[in-house]
Coordinates of N, CA and C in Angstrom, one line a residue:
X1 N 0.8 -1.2 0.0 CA 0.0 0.0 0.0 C 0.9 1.3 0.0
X2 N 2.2 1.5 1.0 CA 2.8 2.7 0.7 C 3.4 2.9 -0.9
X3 N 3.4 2.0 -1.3 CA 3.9 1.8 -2.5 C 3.1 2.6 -3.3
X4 N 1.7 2.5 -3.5 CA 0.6 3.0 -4.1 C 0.5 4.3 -3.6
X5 N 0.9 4.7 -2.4 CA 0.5 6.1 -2.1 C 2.0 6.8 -2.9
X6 N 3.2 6.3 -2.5 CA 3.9 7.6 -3.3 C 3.8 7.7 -4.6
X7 N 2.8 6.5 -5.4 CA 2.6 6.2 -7.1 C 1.9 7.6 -7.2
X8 N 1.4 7.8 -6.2 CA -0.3 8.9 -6.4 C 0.7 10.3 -6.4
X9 N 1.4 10.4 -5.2 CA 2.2 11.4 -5.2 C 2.7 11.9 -6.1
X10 N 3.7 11.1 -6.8 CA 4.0 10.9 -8.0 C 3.7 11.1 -9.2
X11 N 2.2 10.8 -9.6 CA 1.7 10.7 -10.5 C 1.1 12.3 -10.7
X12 N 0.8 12.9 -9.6 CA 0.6 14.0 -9.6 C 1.3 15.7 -9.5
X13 N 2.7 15.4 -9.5 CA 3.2 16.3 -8.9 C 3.7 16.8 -7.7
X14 N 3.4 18.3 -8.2 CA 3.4 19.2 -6.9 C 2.0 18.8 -5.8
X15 N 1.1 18.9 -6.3 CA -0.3 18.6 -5.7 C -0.4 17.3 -5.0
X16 N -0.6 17.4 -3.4 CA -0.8 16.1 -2.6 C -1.8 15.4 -2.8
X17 N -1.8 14.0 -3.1 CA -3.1 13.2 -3.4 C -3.3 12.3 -2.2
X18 N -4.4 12.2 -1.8 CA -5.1 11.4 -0.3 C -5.4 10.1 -0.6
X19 N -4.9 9.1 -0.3 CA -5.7 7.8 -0.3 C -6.6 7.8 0.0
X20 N -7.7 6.6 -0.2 CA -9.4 6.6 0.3 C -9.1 6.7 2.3
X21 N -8.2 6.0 2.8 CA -8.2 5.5 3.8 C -7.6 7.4 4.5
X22 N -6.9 7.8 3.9 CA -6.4 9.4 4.1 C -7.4 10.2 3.7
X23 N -7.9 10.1 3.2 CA -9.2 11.0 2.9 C -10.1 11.2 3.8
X24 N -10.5 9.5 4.2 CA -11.1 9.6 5.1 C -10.9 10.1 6.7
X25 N -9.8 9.6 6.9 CA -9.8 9.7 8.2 C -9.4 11.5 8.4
X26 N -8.9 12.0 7.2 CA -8.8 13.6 7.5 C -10.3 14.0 7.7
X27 N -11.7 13.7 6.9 CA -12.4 14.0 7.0 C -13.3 13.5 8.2
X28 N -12.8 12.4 8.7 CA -13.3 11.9 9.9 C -15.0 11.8 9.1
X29 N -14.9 10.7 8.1 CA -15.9 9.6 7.6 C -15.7 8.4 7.3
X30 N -16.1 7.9 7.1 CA -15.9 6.3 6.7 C -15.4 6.7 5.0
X31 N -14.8 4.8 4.7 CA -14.4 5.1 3.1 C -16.1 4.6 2.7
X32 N -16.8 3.8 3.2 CA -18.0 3.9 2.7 C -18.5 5.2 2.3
X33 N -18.5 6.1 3.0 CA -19.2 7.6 3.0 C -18.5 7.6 1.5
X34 N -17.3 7.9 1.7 CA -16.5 8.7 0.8 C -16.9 7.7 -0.8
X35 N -17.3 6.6 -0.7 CA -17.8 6.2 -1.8 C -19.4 6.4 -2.3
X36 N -20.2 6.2 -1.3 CA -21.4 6.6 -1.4 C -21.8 8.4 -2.4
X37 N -20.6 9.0 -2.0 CA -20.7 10.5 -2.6 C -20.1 10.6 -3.7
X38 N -19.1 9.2 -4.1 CA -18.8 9.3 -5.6 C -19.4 9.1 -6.3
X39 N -20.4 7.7 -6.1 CA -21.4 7.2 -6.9 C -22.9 8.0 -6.8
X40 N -23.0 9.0 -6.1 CA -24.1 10.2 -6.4 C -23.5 11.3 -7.3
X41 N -21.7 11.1 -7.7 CA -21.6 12.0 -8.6 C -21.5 13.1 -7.6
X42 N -20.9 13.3 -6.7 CA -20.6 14.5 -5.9 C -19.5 14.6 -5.7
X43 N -18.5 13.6 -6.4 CA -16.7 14.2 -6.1 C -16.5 12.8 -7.1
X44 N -15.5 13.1 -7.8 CA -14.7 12.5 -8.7 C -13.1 12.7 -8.2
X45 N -12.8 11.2 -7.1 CA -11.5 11.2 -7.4 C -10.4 10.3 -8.5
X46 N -9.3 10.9 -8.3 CA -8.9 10.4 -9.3 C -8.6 8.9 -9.1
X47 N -8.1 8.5 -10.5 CA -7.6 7.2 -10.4 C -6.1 6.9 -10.4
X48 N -5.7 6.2 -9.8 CA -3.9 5.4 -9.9 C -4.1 4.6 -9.9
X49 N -4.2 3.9 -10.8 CA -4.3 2.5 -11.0 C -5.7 1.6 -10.8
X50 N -5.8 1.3 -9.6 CA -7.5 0.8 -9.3 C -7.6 1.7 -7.7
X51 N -6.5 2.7 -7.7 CA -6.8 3.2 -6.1 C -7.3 4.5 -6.2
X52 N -8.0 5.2 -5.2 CA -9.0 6.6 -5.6 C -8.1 7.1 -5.1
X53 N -8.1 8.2 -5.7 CA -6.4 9.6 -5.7 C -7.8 10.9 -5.4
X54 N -7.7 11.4 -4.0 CA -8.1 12.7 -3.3 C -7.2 13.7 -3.5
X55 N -7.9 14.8 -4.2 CA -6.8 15.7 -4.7 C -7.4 16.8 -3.6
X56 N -6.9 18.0 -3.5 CA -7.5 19.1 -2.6 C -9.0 19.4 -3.0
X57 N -9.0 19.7 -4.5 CA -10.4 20.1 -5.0 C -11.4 18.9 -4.3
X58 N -11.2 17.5 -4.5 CA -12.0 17.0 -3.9 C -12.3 16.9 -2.5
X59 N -11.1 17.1 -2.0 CA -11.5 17.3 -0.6 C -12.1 18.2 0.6
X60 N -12.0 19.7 -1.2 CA -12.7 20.9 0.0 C -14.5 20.8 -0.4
X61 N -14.4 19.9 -2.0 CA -16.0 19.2 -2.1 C -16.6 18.5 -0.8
X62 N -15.6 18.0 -0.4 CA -16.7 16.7 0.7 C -16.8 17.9 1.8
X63 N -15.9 18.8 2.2 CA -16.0 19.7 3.3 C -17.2 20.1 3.1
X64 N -17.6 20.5 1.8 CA -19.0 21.5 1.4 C -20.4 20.8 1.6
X65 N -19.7 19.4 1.1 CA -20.9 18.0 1.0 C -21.3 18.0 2.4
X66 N -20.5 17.8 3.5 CA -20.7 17.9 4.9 C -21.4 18.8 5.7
X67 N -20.5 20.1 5.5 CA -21.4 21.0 5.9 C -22.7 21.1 5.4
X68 N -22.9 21.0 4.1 CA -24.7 21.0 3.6 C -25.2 20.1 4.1
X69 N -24.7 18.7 4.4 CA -25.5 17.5 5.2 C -25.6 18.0 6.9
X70 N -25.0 18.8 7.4 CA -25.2 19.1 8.6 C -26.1 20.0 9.0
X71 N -26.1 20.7 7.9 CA -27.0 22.1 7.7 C -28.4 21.7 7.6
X72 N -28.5 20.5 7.2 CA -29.9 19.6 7.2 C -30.3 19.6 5.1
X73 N -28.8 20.2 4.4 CA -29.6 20.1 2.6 C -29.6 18.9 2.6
X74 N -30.4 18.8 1.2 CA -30.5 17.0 0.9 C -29.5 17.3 -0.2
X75 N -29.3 15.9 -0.5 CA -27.9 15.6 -1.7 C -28.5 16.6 -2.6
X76 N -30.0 16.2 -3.1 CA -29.9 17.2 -4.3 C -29.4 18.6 -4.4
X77 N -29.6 19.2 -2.9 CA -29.3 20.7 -3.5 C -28.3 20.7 -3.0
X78 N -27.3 20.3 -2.2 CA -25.8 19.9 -2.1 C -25.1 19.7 -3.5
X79 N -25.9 18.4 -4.4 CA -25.7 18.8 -5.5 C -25.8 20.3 -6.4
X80 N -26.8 20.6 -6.5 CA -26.9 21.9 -7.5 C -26.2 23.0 -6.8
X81 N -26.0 23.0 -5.7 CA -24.6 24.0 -5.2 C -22.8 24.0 -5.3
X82 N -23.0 22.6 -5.3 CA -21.6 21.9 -6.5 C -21.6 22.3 -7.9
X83 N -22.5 21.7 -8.5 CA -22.5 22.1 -10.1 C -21.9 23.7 -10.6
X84 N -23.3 24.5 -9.6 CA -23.3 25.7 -9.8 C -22.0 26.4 -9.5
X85 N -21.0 26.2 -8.6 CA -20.0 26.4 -8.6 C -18.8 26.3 -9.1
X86 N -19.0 24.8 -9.7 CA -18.0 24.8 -11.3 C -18.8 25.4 -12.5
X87 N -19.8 25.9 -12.5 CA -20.4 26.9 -13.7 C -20.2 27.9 -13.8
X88 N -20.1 28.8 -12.5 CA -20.6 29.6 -12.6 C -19.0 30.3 -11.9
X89 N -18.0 30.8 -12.5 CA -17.1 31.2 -11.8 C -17.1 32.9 -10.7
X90 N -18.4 33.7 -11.1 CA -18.2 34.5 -10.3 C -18.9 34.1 -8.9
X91 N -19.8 33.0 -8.9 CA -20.3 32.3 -8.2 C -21.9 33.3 -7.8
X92 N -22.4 33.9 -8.5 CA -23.7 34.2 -8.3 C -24.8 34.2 -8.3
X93 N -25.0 33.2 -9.4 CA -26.1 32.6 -9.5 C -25.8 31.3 -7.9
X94 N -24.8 30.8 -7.4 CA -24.9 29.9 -6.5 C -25.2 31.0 -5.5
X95 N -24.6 32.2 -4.9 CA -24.8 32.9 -4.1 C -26.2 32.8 -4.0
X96 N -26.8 33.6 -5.2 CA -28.8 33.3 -5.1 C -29.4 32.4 -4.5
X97 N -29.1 31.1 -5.4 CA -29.7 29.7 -4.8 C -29.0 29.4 -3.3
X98 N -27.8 30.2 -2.8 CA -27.9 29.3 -1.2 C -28.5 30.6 -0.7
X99 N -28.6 31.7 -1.1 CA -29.5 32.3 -0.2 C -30.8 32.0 0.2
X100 N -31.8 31.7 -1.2 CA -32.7 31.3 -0.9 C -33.3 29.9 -0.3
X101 N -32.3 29.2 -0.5 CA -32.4 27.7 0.3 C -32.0 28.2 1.7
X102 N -31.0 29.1 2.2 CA -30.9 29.3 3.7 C -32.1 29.7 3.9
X103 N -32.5 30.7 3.7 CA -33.7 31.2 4.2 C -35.1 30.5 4.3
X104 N -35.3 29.3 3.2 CA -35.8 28.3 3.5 C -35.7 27.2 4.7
X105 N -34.7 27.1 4.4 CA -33.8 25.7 5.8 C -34.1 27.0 7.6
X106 N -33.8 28.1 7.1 CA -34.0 28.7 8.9 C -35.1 28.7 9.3
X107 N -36.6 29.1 7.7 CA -38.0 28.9 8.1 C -38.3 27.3 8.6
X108 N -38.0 26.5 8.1 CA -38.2 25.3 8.6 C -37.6 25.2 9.9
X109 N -36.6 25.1 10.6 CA -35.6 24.8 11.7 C -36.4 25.9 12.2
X110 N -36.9 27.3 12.3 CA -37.4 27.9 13.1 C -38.9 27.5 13.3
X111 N -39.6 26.9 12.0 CA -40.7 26.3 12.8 C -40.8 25.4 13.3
X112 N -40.0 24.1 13.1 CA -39.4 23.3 14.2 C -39.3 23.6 15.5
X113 N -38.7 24.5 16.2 CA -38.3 25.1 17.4 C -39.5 25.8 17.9
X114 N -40.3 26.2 17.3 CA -41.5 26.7 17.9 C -42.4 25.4 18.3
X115 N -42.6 24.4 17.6 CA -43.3 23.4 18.2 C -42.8 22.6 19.1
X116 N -41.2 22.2 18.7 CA -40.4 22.0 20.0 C -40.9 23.0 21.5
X117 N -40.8 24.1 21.5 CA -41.0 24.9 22.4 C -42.4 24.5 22.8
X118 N -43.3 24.6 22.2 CA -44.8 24.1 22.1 C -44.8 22.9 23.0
X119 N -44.2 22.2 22.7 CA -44.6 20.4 22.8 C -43.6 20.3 24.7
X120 N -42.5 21.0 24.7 CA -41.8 21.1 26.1 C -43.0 22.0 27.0
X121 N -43.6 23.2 26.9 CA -44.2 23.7 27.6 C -45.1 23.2 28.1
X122 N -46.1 22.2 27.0 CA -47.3 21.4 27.5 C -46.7 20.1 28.4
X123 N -45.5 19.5 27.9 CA -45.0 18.5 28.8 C -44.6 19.2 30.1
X124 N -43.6 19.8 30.1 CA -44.1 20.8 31.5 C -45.4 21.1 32.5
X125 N -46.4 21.3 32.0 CA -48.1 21.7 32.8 C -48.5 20.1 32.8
X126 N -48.0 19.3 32.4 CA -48.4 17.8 32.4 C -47.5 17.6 33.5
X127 N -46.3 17.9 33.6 CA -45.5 17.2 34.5 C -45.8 17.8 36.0
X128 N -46.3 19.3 36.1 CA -46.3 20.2 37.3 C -47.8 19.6 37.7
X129 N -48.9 19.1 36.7 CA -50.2 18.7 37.1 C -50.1 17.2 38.0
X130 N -49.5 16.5 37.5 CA -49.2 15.0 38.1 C -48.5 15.0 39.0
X131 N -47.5 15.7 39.1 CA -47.0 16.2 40.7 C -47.6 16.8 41.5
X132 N -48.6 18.0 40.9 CA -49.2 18.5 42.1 C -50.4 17.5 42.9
X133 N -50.8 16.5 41.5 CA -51.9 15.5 41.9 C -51.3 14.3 42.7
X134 N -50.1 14.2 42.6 CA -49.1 12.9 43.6 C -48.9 13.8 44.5
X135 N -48.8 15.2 45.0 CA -48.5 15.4 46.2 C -49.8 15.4 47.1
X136 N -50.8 15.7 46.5 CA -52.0 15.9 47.1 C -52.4 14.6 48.2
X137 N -52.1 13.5 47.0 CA -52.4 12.4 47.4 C -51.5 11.4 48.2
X138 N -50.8 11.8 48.5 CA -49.6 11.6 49.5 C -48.2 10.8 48.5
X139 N -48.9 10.9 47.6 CA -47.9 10.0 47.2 C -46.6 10.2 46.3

């Protein structure tokens, strides 16, 4: 296996290339992960031979792939935020589209939080009613 990694080195230059197993663990994912997002077509690493060669571009992809998955986007528009970014070099038509998907994703997450808040306050007046009815009752 070291052997294959300085092949990548090698084969590339100046530019550092990541094994699957280096990719991963910089990204702190599985190599499953890291394949699951090639085969949706969301990062193309290279090839050395039969081994996947992580170049930087791909790996500041998965950074972006991640944070959109944390952020709660789905692949698709994780997707169309990728694309649009190798389209679009001044990057504003993507600026548009994450605007209006943020503003989307906060309306949702903030009405989330409201019913969250909703659903604790009534579990609260349930919890203060059953206590005040177990104290009553000695119990």
């Amino acid at each position: 296996m070291p052997d294959s990694v300085s092949r990548m080195h090698e084969a590339q230059g100046s530019e550092p290339l990541k094994s699957i197993a280096e990719a991963a663990e910089a990204l702190a994912v599985t190599q499953r992960t890291l394949r699951f997002y090639e085969d949706k077509g969301l990062i193309s690493p290279q090839r050395v031979g039969t081994m996947r060669a992580y170049s930087k571009r791909e790996m500041g992809r998965m950074q972006l792939i991640l944070r959109g998955k944390r952020l709660g986007f789905s692949i698709r528009e994780i997707g169309e935020f990728l694309s649009l970014y190798d389209q679009d070099p001044d990057q504003v038509v993507q600026a548009s589209l994450m605007l209006e998907a943020t503003r989307h994703r906060l309306s949702e997450l903030r009405h989330q939080r409201d019913a969250i808040d909703q659903t604790i306050a009534e579990l609260e007046s349930i919890e203060a009613m059953s206590r005040h009815h177990l104290e009553r009752r000695g119990g």
